[in-house]
C-alpha positions as a LaTeX table, in Angstrom:
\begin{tabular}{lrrr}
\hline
Residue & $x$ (\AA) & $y$ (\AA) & $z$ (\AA) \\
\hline
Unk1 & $-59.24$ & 66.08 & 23.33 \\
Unk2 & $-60.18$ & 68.99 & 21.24 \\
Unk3 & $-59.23$ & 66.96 & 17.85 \\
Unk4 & $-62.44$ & 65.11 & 18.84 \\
Unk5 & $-64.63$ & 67.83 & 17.74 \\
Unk6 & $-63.15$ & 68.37 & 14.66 \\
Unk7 & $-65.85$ & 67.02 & 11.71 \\
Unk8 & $-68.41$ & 68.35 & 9.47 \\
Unk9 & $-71.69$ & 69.84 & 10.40 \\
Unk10 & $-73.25$ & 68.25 & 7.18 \\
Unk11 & $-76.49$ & 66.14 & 8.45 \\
Unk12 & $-76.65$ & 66.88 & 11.66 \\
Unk13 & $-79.55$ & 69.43 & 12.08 \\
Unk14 & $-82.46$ & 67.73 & 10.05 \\
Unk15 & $-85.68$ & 69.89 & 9.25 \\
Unk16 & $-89.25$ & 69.02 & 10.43 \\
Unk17 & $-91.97$ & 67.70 & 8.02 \\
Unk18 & $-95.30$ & 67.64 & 8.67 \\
Unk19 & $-97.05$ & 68.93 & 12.07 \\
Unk20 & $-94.20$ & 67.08 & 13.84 \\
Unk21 & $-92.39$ & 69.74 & 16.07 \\
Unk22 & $-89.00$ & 68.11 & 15.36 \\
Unk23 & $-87.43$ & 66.22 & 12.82 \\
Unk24 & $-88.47$ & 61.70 & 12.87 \\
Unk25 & $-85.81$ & 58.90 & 12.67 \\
Unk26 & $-86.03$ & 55.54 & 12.79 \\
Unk27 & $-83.77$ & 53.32 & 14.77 \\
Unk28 & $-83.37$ & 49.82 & 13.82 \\
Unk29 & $-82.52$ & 47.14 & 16.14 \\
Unk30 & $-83.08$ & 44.28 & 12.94 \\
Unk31 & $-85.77$ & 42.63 & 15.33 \\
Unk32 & $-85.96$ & 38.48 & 14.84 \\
Unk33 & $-89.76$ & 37.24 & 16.31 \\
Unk34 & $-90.68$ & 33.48 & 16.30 \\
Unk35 & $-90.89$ & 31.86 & 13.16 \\
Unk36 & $-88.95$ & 34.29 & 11.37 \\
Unk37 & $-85.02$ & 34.15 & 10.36 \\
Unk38 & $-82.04$ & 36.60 & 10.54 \\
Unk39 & $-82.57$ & 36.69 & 6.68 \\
Unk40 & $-86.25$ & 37.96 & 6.76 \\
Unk41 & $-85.53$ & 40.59 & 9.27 \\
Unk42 & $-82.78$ & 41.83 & 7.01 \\
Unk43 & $-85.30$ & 42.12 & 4.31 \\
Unk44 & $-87.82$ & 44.05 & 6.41 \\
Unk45 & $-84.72$ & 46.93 & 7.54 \\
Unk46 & $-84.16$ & 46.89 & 3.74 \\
Unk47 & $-88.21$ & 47.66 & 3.46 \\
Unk48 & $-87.85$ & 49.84 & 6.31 \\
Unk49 & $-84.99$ & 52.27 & 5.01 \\
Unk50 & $-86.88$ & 52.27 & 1.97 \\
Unk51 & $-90.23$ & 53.59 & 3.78 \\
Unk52 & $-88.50$ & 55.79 & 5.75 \\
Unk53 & $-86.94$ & 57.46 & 3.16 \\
Unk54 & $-89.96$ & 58.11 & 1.10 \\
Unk55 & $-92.13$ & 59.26 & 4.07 \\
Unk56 & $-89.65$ & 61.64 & 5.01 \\
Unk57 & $-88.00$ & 60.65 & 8.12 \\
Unk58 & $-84.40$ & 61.63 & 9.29 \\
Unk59 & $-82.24$ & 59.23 & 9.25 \\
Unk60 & $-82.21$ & 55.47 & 9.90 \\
Unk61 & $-79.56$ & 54.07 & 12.30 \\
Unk62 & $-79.05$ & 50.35 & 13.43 \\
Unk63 & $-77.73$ & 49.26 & 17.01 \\
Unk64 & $-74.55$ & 47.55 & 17.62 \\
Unk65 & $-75.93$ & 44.14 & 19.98 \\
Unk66 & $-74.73$ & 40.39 & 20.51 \\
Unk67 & $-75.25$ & 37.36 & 21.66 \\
Unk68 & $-79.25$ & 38.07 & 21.38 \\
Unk69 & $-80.84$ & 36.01 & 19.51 \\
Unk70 & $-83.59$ & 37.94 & 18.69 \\
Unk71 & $-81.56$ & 41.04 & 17.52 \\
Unk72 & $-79.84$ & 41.00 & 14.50 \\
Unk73 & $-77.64$ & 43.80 & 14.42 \\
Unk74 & $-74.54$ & 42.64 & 15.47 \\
Unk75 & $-72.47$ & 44.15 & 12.41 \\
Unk76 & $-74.02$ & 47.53 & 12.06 \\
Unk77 & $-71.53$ & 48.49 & 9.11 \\
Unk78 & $-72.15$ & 45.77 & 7.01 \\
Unk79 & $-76.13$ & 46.59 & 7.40 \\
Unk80 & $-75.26$ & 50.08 & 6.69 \\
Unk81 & $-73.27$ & 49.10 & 3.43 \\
Unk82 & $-76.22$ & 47.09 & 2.46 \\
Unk83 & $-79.02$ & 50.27 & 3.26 \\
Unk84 & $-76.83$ & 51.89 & 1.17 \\
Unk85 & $-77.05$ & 50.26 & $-1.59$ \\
Unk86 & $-81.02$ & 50.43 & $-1.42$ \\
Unk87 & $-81.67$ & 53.77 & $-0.72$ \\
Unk88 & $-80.60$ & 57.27 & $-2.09$ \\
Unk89 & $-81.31$ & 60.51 & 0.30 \\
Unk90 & $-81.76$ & 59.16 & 4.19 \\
Unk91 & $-79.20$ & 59.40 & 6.64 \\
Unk92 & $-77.60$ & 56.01 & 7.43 \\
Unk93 & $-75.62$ & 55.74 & 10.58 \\
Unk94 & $-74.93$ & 53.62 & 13.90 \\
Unk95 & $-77.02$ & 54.38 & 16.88 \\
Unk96 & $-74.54$ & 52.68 & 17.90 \\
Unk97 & $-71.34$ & 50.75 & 17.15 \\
Unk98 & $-69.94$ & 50.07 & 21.01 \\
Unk99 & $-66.41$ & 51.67 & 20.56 \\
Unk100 & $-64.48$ & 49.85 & 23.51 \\
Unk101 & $-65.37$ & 46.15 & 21.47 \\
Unk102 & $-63.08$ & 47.18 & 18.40 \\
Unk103 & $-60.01$ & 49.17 & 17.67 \\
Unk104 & $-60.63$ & 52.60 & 16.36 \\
Unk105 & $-58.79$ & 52.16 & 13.03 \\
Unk106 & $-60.53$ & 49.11 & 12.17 \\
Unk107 & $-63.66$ & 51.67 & 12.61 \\
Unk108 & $-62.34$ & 53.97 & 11.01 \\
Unk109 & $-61.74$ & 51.76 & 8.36 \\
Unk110 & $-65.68$ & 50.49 & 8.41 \\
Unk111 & $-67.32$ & 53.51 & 8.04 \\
Unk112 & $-64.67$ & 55.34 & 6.02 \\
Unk113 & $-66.07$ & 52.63 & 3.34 \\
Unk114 & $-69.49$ & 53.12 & 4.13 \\
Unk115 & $-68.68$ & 56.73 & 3.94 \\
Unk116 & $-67.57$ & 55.74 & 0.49 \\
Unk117 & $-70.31$ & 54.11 & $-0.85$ \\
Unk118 & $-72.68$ & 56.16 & 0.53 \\
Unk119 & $-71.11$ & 60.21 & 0.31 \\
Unk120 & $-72.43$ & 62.75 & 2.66 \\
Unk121 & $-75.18$ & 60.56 & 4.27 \\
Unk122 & $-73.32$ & 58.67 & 6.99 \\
Unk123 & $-73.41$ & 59.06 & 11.00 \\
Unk124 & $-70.67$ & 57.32 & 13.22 \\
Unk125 & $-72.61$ & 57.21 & 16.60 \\
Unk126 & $-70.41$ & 56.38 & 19.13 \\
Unk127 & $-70.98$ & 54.43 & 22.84 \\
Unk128 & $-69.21$ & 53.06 & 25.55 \\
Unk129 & $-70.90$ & 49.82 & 26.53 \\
Unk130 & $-70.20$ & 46.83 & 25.95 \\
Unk131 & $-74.06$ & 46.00 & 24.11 \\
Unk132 & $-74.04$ & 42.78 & 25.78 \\
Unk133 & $-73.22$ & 40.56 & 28.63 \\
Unk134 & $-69.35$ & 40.81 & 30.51 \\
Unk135 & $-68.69$ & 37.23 & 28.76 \\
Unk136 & $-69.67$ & 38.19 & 25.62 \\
Unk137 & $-67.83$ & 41.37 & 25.97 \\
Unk138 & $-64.83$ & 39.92 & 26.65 \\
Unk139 & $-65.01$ & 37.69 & 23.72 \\
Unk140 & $-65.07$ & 40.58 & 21.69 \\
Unk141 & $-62.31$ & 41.91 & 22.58 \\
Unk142 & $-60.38$ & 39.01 & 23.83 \\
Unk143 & $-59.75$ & 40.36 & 27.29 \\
Unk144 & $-61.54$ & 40.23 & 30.72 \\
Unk145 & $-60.84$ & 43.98 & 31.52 \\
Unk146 & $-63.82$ & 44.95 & 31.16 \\
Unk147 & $-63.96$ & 48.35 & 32.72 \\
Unk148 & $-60.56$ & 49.24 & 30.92 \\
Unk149 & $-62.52$ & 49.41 & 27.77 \\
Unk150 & $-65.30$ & 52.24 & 29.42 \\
Unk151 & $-62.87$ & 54.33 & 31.15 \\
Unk152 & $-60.63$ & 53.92 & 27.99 \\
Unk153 & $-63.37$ & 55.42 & 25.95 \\
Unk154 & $-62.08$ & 59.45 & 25.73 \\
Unk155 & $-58.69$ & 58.13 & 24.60 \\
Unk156 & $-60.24$ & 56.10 & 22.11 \\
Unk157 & $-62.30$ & 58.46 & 20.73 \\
Unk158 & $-59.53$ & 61.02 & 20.09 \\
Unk159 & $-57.77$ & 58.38 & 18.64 \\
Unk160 & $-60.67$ & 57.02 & 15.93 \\
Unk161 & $-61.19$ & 60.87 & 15.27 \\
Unk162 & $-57.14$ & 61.31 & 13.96 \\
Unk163 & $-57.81$ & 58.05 & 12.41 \\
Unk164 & $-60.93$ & 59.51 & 10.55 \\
Unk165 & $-59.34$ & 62.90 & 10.21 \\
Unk166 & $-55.89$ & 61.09 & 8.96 \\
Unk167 & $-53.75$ & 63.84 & 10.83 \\
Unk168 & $-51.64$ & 62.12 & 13.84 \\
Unk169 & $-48.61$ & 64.42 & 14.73 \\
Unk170 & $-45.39$ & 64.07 & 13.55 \\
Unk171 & $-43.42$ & 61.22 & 15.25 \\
Unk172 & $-46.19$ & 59.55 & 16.77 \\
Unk173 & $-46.42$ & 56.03 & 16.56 \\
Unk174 & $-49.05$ & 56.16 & 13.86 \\
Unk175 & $-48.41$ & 58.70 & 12.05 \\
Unk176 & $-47.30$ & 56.56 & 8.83 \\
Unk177 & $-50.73$ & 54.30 & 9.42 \\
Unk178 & $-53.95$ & 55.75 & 6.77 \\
Unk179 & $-57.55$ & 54.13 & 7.87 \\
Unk180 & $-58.30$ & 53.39 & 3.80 \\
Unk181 & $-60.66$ & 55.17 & 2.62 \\
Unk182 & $-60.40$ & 58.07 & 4.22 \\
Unk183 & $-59.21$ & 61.53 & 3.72 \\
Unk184 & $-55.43$ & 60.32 & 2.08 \\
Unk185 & $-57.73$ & 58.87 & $-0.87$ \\
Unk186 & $-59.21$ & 62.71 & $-1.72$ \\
Unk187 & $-61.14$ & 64.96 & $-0.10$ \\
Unk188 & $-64.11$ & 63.53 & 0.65 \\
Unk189 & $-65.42$ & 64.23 & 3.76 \\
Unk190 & $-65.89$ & 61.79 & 7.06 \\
Unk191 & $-69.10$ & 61.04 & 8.69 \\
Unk192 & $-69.63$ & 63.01 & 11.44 \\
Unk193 & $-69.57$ & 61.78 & 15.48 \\
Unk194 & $-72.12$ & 61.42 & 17.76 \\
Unk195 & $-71.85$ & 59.97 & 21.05 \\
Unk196 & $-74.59$ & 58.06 & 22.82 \\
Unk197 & $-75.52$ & 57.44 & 26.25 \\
Unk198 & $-78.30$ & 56.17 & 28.90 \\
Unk199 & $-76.48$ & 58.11 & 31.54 \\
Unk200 & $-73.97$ & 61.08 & 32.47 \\
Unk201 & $-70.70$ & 60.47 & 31.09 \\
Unk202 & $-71.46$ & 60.58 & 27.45 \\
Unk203 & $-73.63$ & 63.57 & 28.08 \\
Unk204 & $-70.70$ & 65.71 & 29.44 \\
Unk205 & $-68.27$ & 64.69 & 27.22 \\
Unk206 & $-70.72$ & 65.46 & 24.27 \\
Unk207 & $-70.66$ & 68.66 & 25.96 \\
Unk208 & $-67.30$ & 69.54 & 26.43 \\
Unk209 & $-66.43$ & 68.22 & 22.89 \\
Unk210 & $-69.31$ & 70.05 & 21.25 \\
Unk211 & $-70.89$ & 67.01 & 19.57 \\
Unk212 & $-73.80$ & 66.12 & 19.08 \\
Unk213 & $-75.81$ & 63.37 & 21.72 \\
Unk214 & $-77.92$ & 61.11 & 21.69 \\
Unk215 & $-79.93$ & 59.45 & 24.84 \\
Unk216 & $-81.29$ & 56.44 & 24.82 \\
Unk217 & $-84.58$ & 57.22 & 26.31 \\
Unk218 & $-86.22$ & 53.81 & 25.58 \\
Unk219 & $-84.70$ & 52.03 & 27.93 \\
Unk220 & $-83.17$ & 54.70 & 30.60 \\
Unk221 & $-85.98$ & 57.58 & 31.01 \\
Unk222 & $-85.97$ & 58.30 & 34.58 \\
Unk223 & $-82.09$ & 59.61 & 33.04 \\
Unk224 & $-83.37$ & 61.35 & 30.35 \\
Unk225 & $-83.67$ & 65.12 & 31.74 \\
Unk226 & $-80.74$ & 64.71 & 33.76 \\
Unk227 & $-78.81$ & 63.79 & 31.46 \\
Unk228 & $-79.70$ & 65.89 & 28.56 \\
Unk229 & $-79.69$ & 69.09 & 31.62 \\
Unk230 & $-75.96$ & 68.02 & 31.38 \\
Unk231 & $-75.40$ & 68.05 & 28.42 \\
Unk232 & $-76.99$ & 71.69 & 27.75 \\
Unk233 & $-75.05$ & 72.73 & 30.72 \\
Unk234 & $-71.16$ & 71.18 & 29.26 \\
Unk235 & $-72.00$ & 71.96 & 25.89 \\
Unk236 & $-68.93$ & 74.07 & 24.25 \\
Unk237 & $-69.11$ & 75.59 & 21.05 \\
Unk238 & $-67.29$ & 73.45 & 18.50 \\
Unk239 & $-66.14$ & 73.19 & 14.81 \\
Unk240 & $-69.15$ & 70.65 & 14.84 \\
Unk241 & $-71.80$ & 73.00 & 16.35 \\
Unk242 & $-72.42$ & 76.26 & 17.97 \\
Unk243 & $-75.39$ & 75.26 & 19.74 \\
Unk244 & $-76.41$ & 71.98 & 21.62 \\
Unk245 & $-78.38$ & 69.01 & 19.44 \\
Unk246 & $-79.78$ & 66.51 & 21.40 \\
Unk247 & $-81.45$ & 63.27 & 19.77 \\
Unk248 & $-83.30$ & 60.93 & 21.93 \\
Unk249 & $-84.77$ & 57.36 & 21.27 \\
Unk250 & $-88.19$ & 56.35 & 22.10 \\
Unk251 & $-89.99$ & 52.86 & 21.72 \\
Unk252 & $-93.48$ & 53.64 & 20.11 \\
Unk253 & $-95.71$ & 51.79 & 18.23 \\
Unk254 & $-99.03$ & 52.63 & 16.64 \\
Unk255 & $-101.55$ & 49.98 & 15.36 \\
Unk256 & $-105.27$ & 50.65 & 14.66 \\
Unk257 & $-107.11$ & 49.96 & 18.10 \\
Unk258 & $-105.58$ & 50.67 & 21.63 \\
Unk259 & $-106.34$ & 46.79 & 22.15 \\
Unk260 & $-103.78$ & 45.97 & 19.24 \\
Unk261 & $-101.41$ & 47.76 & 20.15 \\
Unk262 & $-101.11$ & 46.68 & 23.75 \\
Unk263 & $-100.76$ & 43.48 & 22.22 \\
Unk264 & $-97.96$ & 43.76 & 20.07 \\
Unk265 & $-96.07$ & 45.93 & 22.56 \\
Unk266 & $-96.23$ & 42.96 & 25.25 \\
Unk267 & $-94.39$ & 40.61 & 23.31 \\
Unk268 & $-91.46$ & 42.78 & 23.33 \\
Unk269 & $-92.28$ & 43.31 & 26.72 \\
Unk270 & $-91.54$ & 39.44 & 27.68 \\
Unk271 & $-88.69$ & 39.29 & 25.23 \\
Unk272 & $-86.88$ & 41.85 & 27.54 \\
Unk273 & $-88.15$ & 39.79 & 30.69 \\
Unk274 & $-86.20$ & 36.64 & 28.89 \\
Unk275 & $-83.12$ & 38.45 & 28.30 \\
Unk276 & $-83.15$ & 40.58 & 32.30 \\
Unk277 & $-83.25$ & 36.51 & 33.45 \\
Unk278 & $-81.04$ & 35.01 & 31.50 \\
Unk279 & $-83.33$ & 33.52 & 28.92 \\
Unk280 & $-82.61$ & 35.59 & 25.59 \\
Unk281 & $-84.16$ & 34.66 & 22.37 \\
Unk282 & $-86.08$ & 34.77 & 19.62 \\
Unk283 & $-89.15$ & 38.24 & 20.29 \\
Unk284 & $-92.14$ & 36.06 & 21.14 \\
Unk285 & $-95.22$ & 36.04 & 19.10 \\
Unk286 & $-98.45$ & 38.56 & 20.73 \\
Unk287 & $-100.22$ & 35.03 & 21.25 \\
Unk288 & $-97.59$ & 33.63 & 23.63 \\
Unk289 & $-97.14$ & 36.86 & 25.67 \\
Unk290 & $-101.07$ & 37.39 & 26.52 \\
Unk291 & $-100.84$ & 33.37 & 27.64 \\
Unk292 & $-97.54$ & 34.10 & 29.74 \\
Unk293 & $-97.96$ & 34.39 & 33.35 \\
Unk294 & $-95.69$ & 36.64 & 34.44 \\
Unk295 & $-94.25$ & 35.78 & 38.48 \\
Unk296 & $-95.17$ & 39.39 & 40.57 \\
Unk297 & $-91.54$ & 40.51 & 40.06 \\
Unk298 & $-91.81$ & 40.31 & 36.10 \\
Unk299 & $-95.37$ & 41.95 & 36.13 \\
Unk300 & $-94.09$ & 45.34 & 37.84 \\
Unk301 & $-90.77$ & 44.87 & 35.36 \\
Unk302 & $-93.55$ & 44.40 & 32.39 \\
Unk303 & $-95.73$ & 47.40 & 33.97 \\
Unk304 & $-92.59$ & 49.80 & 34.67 \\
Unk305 & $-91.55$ & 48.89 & 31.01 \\
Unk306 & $-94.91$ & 49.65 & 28.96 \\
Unk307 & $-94.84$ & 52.78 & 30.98 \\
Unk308 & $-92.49$ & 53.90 & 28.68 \\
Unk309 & $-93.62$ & 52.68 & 25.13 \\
Unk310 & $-95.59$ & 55.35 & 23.73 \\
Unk311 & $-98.59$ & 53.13 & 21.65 \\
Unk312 & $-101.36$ & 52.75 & 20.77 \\
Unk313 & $-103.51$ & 54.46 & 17.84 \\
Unk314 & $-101.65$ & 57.12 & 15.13 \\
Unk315 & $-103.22$ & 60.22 & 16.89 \\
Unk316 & $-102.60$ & 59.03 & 20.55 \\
Unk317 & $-98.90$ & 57.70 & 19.39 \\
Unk318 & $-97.93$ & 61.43 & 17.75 \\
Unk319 & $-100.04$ & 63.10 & 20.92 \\
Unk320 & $-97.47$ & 60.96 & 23.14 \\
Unk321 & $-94.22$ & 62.16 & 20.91 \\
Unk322 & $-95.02$ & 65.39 & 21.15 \\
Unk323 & $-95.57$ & 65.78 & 24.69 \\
Unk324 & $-92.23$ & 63.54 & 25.26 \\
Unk325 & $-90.30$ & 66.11 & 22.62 \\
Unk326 & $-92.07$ & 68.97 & 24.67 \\
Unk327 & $-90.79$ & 67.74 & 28.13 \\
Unk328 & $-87.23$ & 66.70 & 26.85 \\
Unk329 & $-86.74$ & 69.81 & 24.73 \\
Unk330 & $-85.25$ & 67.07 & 22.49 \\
Unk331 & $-83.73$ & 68.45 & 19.14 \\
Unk332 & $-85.00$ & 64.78 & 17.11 \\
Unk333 & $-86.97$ & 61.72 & 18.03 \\
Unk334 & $-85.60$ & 58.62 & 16.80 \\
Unk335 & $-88.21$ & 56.05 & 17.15 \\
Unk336 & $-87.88$ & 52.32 & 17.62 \\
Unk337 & $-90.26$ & 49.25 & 17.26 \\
Unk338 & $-89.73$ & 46.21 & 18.81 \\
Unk339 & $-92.35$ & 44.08 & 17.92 \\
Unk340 & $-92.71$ & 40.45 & 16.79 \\
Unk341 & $-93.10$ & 40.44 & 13.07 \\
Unk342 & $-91.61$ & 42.92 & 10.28 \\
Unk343 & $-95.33$ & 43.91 & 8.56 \\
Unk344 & $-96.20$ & 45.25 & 11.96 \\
Unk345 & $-92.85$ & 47.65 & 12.55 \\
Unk346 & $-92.96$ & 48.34 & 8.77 \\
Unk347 & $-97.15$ & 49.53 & 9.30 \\
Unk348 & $-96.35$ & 51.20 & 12.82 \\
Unk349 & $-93.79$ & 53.56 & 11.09 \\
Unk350 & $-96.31$ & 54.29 & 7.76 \\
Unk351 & $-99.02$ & 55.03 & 10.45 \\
Unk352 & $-96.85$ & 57.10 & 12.98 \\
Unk353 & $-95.93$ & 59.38 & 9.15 \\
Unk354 & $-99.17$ & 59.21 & 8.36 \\
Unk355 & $-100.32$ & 61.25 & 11.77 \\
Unk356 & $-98.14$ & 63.87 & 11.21 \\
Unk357 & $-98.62$ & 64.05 & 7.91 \\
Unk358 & $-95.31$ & 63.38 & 6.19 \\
Unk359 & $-94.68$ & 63.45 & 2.33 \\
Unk360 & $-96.46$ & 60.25 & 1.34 \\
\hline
\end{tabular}
């Protein structure tokens, strides 16, 4: 397990611009609304990557999901080749690709090429769901064992990390097999591993590995201290790091009224209220979620939900960050918008750099 922890510290600890306490990211879940296409949405993360990169956030990582119609991130690789080839400085990396849906060398073998096209500037975040539903899942990866994948996940990860690191032992079985490009082609370095999780496990084995974490705050908060306690408590020093870094992703949007921004946060609201019952689809427009009636049941889901979007204008948005960083003693906030159309995720993040005052 050790050989997990073996990678390069390069990228990892990002510096703060601005007023904000900790270094931004942006995470990109290549959000379809009504009346767009899978096309346009591509587009706008291109636009995106571009903004982020000239406003001085992080890095900009896209979400491994499927079988969601309204989410186009299914191949996060093949979006991260693309960024690549559109941008120049910003971190690119998977927040995250769902390791028990693939094998590990065909992985390694993804981002070994995205490593390639894209030197230095790459991050291989790593989880152990399935990022969708148990049918889907086992379409994937053509078996119904579902929970062999999760509990398979430290062996896996040891395994994708020899992969990347192209130094199995002596007589084991693949010891003669090279994930190409990789290290056999020079010495060029691999991206580096985080792990991601919305509870425990991931947290201590972060820990005990010494890697870096990330917690997916926007949809598990009431984990988010507990989990990230964890964490801080397992954490061994590593070749990776000598101290804990813990990233954590938020859902935040800022528009130029309160009113607005209620608005546009609602229709991701119901979009999530589709896919909990079964009804996933395209992110409804701000129109059609003010005339929804929500049943009692989907108004406390809705309520218990917003609770944990930060929005509304730039100044309460960064006031709302920085008491979440403050409470979390979070290391990075990587921020996600899940709103209906492109121009208003593309505005939110100008207007959440524009609060803290990063480069324009």
């Amino acid at each position: 397990m050790d050989d997990a922890s073996r990678g390069t510290t390069d990228g990892i600890r990002g510096t703060a611009h601005g007023t904000a306490p900790v270094p931004l990211s942006v995470l990109d879940l290549v959000t379809v609304g009504k009346g767009s296409t899978a096309s346009e949405s591509l587009r706008t993360s291109v636009a995106l990557a571009k903004l982020a990169e000239r406003r001085g956030y992080h890095r900009h990582w896209v979400a491994e999901h499927h079988s969601m119609p309204g989410v186009a991130s299914s191949s996060p690789a093949v979006i991260l080749a693309h960024l690549a080839a559109h941008t120049e400085r910003i971190r690119l990396g998977s927040g995250g690709v769902m390791l028990p849906n693939h094998a590990p060398l065909v992985i390694a073998e993804q981002f070994g090429t995205v490593e390639a096209l894209a030197p230095g500037r790459v991050d291989l975040g790593l989880g152990r769901a399935p990022g969708t539903d148990g049918a889907t899942a086992a379409a994937l990866r053509r078996s119904d064992r579902l929970n062999e994948g999760a509990d398979d996940f430290p062996q896996q990860l040891a395994e994708l990390t020899r992969f990347l690191d192209d130094d199995f032992p002596d007589g084991h079985p693949y010891s003669r097999i090279h994930a190409v490009p990789g290290p056999v082609q020079g010495p060029a370095g691999r991206p580096p591993i985080w792990l991601l999780g919305s509870s425990g496990f991931s947290a201590r084995l972060a820990g005990v590995l010494g890697l870096p974490f990330a917690f997916a705050h926007h949809f598990s908060a009431q984990n988010t201290i507990p989990a990230l306690d964890l964490y801080r408590e397992s954490f061994r020093p590593s070749a990776v790091l000598d101290a804990p870094y813990a990233l954590i992703g938020v859902s935040a949007l800022a528009s130029g009224s309160e009113r607005e921004a209620r608005r546009q946060v609602l229709s991701g609201a119901l979009s999530m209220v589709q896919l909990r019952t079964g009804r996933p689809g395209l992110v409804p427009t701000p129109e059609e979620a003010e005339a929804y009636r929500f049943s009692s049941m989907e108004q406390e889901f809705v309520d218990n939900w917003l609770v944990n979007i930060v929005h509304g204008t730039p100044d309460a948005v960064r006031d709302g960050l920085n008491d979440l960083q403050k409470r979390t003693g979070a290391d990075e906030l990587m921020i996600t918008s899940h709103a209906h159309s492109g121009e208003e995720r593309l505005r939110s993040y100008g207007l959440i750099a524009d609060a803290y005052g990063l480069p324009a």
